[in-house]
PDB file of C-alpha atoms and ligand atoms in Angstrom:
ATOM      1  CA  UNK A   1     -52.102 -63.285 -66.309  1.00 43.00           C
ATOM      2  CA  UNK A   2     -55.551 -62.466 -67.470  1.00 44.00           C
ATOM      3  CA  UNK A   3     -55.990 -60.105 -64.278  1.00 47.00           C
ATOM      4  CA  UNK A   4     -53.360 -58.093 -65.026  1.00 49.00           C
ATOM      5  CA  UNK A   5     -55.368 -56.292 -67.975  1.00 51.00           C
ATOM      6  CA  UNK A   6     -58.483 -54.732 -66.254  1.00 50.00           C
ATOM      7  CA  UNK A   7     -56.287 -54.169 -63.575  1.00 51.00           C
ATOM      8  CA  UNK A   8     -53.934 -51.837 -65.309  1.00 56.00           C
ATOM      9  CA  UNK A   9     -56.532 -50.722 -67.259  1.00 56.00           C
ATOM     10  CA  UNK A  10     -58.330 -49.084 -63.963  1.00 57.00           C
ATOM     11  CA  UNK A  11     -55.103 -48.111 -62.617  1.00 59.00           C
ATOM     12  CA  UNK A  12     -54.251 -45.848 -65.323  1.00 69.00           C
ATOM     13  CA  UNK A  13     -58.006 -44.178 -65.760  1.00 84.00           C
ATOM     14  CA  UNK A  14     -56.001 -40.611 -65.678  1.00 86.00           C
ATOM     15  CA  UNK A  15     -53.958 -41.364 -68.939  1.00 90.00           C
ATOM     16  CA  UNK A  16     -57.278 -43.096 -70.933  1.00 91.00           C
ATOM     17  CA  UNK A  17     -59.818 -40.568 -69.765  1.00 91.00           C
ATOM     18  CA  UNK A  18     -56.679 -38.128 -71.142  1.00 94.00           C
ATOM     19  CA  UNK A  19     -56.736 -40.205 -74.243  1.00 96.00           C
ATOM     20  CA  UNK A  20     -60.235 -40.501 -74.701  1.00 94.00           C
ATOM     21  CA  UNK A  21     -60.186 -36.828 -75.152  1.00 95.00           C
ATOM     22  CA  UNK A  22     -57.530 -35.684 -77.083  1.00 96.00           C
ATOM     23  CA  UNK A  23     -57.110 -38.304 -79.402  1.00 97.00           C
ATOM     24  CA  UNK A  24     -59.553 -39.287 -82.596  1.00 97.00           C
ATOM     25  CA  UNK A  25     -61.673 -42.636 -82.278  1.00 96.00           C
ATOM     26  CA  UNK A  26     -59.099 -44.194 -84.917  1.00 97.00           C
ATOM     27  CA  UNK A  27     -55.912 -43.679 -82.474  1.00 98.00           C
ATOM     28  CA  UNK A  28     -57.458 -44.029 -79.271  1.00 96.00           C
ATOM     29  CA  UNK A  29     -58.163 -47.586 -80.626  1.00 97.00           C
ATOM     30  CA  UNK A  30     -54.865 -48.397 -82.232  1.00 98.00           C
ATOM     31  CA  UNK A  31     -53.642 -46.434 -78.506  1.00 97.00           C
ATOM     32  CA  UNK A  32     -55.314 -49.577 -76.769  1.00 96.00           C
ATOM     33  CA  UNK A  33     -54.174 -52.103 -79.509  1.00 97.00           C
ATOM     34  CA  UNK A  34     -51.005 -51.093 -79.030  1.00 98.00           C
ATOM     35  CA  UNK A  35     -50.796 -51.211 -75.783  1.00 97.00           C
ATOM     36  CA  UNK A  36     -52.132 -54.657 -75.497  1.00 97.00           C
ATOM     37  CA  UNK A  37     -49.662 -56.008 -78.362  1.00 98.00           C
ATOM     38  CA  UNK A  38     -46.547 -54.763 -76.119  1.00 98.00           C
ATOM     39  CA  UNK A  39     -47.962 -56.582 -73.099  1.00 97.00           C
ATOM     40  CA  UNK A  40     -47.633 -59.527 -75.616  1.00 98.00           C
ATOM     41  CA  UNK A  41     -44.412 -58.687 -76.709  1.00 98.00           C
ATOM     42  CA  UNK A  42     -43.372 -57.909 -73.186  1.00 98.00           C
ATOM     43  CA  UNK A  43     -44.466 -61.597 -71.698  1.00 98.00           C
ATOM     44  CA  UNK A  44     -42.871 -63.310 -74.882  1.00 98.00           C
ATOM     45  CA  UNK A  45     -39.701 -61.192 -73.934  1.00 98.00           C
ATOM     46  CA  UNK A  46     -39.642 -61.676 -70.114  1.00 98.00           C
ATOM     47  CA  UNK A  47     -40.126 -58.056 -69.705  1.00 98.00           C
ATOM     48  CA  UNK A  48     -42.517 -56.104 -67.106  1.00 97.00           C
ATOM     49  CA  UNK A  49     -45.754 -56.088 -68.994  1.00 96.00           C
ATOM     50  CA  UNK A  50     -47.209 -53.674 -67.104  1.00 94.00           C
ATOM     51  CA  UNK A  51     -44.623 -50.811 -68.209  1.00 97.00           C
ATOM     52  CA  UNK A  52     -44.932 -52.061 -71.830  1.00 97.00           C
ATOM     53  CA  UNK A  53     -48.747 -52.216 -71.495  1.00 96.00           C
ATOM     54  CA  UNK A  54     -48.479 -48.245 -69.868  1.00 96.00           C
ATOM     55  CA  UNK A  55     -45.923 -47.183 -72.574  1.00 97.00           C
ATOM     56  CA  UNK A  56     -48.244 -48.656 -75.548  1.00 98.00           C
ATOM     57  CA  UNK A  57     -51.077 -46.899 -74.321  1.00 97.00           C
ATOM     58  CA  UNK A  58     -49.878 -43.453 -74.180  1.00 97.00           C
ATOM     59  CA  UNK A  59     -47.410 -43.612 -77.196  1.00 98.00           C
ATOM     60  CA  UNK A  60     -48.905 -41.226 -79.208  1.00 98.00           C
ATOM     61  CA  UNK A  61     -50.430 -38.939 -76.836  1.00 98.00           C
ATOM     62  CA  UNK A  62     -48.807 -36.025 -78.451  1.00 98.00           C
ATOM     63  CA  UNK A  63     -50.809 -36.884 -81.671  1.00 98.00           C
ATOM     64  CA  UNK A  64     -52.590 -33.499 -82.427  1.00 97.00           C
ATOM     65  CA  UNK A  65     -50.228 -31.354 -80.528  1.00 98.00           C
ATOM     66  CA  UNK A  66     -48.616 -30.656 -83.703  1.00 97.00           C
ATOM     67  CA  UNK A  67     -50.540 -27.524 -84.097  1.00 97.00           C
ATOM     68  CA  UNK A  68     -50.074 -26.348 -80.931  1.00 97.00           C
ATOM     69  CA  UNK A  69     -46.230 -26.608 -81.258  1.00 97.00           C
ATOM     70  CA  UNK A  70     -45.950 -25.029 -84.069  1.00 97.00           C
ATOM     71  CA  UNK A  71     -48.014 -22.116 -83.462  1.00 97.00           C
ATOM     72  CA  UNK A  72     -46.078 -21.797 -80.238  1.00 96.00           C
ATOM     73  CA  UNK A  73     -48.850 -22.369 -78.058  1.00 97.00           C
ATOM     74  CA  UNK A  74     -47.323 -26.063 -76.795  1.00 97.00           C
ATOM     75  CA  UNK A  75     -48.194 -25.474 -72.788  1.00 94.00           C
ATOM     76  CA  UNK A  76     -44.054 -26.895 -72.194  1.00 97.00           C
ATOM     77  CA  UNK A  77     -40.667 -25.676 -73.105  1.00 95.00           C
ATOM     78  CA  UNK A  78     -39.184 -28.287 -75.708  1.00 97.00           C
ATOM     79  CA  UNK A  79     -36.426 -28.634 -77.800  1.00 96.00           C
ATOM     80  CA  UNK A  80     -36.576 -30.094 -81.308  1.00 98.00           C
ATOM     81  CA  UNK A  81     -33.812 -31.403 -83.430  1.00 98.00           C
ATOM     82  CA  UNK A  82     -33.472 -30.007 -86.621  1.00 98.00           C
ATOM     83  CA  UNK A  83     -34.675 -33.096 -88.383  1.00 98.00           C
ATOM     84  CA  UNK A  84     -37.977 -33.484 -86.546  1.00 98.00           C
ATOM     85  CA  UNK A  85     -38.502 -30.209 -87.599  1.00 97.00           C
ATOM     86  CA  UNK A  86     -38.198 -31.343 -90.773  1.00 97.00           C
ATOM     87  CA  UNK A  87     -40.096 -34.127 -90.897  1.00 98.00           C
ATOM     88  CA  UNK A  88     -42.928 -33.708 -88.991  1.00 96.00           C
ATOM     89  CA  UNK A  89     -44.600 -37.052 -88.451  1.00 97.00           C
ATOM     90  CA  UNK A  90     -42.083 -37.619 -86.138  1.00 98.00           C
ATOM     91  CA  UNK A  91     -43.016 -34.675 -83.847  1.00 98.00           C
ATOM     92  CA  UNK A  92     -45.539 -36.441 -82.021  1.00 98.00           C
ATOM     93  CA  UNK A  93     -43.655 -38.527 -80.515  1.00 98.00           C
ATOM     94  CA  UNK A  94     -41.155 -35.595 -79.354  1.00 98.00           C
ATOM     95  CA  UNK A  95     -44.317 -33.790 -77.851  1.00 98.00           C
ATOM     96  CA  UNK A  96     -45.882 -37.456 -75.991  1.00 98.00           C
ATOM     97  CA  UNK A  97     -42.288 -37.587 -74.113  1.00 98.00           C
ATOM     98  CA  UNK A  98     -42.958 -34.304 -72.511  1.00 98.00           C
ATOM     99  CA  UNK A  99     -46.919 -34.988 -72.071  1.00 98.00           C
ATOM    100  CA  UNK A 100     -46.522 -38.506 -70.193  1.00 97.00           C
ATOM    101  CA  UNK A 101     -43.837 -36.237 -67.909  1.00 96.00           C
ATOM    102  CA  UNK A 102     -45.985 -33.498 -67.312  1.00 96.00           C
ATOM    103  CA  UNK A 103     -49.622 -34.441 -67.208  1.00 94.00           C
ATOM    104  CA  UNK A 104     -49.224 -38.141 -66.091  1.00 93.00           C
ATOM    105  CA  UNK A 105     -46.057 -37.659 -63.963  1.00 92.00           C
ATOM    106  CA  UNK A 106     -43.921 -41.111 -65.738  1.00 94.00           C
ATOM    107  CA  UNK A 107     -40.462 -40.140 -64.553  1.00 94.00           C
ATOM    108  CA  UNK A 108     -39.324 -43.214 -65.715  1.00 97.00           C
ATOM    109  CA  UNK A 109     -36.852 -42.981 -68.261  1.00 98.00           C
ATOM    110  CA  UNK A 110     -37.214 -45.804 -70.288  1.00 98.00           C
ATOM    111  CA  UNK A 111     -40.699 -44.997 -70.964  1.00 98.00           C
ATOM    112  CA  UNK A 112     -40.394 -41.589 -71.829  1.00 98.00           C
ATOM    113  CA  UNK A 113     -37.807 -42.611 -74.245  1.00 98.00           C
ATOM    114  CA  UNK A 114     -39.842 -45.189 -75.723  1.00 98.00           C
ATOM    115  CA  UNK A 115     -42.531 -42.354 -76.750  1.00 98.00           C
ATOM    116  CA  UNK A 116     -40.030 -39.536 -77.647  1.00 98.00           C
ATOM    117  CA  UNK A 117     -38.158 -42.491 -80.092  1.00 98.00           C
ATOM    118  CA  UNK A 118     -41.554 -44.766 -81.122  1.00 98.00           C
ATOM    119  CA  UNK A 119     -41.610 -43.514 -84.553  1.00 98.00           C
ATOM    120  CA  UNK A 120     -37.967 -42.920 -85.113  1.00 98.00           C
ATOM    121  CA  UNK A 121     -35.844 -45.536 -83.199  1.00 98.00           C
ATOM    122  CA  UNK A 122     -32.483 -44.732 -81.655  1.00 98.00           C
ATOM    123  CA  UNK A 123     -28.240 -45.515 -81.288  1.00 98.00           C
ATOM    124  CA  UNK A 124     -28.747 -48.823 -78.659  1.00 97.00           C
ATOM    125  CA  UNK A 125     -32.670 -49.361 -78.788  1.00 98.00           C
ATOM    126  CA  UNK A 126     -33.849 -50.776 -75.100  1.00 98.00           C
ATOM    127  CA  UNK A 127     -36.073 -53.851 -75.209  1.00 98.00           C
ATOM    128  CA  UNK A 128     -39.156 -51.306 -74.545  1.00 98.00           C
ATOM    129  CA  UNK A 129     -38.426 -48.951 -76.867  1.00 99.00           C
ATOM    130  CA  UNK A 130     -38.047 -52.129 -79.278  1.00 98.00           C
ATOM    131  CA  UNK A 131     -41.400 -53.838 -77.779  1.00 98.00           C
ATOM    132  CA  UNK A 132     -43.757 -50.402 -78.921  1.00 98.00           C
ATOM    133  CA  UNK A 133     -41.972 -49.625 -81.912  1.00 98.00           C
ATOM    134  CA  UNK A 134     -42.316 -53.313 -83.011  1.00 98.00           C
ATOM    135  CA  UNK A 135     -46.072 -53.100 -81.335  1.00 98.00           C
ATOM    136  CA  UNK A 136     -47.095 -49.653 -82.656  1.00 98.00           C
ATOM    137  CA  UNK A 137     -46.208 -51.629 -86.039  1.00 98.00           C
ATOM    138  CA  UNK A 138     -47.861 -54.655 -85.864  1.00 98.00           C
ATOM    139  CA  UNK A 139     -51.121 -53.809 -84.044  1.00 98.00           C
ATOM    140  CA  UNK A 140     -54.247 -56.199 -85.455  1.00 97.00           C
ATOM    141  CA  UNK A 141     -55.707 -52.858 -87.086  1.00 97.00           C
ATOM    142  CA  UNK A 142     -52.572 -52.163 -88.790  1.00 96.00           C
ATOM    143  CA  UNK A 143     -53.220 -52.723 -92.545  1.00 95.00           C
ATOM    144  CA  UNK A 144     -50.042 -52.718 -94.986  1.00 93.00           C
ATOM    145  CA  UNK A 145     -48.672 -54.933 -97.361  1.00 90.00           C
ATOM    146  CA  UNK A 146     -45.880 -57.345 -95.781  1.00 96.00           C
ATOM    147  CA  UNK A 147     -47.576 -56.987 -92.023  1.00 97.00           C
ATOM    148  CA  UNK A 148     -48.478 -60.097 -91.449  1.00 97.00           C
ATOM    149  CA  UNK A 149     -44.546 -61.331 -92.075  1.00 98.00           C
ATOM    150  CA  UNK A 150     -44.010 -58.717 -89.261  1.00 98.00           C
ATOM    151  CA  UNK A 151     -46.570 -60.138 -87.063  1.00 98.00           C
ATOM    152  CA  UNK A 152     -45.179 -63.750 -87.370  1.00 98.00           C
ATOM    153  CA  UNK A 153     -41.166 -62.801 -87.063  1.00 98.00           C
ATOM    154  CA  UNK A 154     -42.433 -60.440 -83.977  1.00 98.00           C
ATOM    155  CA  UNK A 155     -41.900 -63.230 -81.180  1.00 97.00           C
ATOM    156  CA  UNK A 156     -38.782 -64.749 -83.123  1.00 97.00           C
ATOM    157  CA  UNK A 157     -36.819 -62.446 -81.570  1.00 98.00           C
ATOM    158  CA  UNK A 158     -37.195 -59.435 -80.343  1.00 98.00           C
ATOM    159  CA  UNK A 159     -33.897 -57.108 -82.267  1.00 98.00           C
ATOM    160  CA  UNK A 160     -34.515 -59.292 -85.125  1.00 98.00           C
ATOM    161  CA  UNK A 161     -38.191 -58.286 -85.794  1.00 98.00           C
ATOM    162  CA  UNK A 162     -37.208 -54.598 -84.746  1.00 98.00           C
ATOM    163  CA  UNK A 163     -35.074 -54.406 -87.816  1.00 98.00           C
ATOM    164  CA  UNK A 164     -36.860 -56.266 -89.972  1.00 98.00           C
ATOM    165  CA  UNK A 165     -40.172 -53.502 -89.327  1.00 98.00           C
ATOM    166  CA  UNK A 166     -37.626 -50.712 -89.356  1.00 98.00           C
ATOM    167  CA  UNK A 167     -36.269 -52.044 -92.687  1.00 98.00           C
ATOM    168  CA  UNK A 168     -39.773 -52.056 -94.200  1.00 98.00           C
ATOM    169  CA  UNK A 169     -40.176 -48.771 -92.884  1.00 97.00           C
ATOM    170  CA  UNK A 170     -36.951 -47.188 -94.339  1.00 98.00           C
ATOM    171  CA  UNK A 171     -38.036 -48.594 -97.805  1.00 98.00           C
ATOM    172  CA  UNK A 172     -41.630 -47.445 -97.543  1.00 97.00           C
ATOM    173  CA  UNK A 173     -39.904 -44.123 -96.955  1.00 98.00           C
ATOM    174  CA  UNK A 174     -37.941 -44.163 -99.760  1.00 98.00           C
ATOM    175  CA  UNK A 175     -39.998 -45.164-102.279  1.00 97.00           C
ATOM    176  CA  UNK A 176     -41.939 -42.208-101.364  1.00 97.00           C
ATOM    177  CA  UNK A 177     -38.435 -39.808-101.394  1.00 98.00           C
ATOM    178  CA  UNK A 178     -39.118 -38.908 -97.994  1.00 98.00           C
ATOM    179  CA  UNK A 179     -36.553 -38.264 -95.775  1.00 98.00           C
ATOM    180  CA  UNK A 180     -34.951 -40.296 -92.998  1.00 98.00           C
ATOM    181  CA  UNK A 181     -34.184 -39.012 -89.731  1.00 98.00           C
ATOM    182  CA  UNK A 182     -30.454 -40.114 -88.324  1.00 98.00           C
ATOM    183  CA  UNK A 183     -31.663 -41.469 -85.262  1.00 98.00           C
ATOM    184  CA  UNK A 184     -33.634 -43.977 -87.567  1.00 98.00           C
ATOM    185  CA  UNK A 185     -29.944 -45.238 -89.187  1.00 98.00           C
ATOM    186  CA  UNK A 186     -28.298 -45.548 -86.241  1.00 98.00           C
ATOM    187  CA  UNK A 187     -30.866 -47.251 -84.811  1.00 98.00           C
ATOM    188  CA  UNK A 188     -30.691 -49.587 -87.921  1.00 98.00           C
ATOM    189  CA  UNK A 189     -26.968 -49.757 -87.507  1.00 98.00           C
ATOM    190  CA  UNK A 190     -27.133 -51.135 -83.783  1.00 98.00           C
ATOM    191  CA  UNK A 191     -29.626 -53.438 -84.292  1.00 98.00           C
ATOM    192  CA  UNK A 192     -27.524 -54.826 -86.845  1.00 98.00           C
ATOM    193  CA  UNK A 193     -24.451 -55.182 -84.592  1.00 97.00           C
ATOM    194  CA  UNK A 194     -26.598 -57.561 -82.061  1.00 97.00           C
ATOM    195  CA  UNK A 195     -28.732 -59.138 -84.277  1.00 96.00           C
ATOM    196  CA  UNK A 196     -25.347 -60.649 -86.309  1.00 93.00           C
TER     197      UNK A 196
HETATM  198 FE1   FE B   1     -47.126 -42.489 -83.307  1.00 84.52          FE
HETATM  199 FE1   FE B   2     -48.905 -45.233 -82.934  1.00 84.52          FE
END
């Protein structure tokens, strides 16, 4: 169990080197955090922790590509829903999808979908894309009020604490009058159907 960290961690030098350089000191740590919090989700689960430790670790690697996309200098063809173009701290995860494709060659699907949907959720949430959105959440250098009720109901089950962070998240967003983008309710509405 223990060896399976340095391990992956040496396996995947291309995507932390990567990391190391195109994202700020603050998110390369929470990149690592994260990582290692869905490889504690994923053993808790009985899912392959070494695809939930790869998928933590380069969920936001299309943090700071913003620019570039919007400038229309992102190096890849991409589409973009209309909402994500409205609400734009959800395009990083959009732009991630397409890096972990083409710079670290994942052509597994489940991954790439649990980057392109990390900060959204989805209609029928797999168990990873549950496992990083719940980790990306509940990180140890995550700082909000309510976390640590996250971080306890995390390994209670693993739909129920999905809905419960998404349901904090919907309400932070609404107390600020953001908006909400439709994957997020559906996502909400399916978790409800299997959590009841
Ligand atoms: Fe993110
Ligand atoms: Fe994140």
């Amino acid at each position: 169990r223990s060896t399976l960290f340095p391990y992956t961690t040496l396996f995947r030098s291309l995507e932390l080197i990567y990391l190391k350089n195109n994202l700020s000191e603050h998110r390369y740590i929470h990149s690592l955090a994260v990582a290692d919090c869905a490889r504690k989700l994923a053993r808790v689960y009985s899912f392959d922790e070494k695809k939930a430790y790869l998928a933590g670790l380069i969920h936001d690697c299309g943090k700071g590509k913003e620019k570039d996309f919007l400038s229309g200098k992102f190096l890849y063809p991409i589409k973009i829903d209309k909402w994500t173009q409205k609400i734009l701290p959800v395009l990083h995860s959009k732009l991630g999808a397409v890096i972990a494709k083409e710079e670290f060659h994942i052509d597994d699907k489940d991954i790439l979908n649990a980057i392109a949907y990390h900060t959204t959720g989805r209609f029928k949430m797999s168990d990873l894309e549950c496992i990083i959105y719940l980790a990306d959440m509940i990180e140890p250098n995550r700082t909000y009020p309510r976390v640590e009720i996250l971080r306890e109901t995390a390994t209670k089950g693993l739909y129920f604490a999905t809905l419960l962070a998404m349901d904090f998240s919907i309400q932070y967003l609404m107390e600020l009058s953001e908006m909400i983008h439709p994957d997020t309710i559906q996502a909400r509405n399916t978790l409800l159907e299997k959590v009841r």
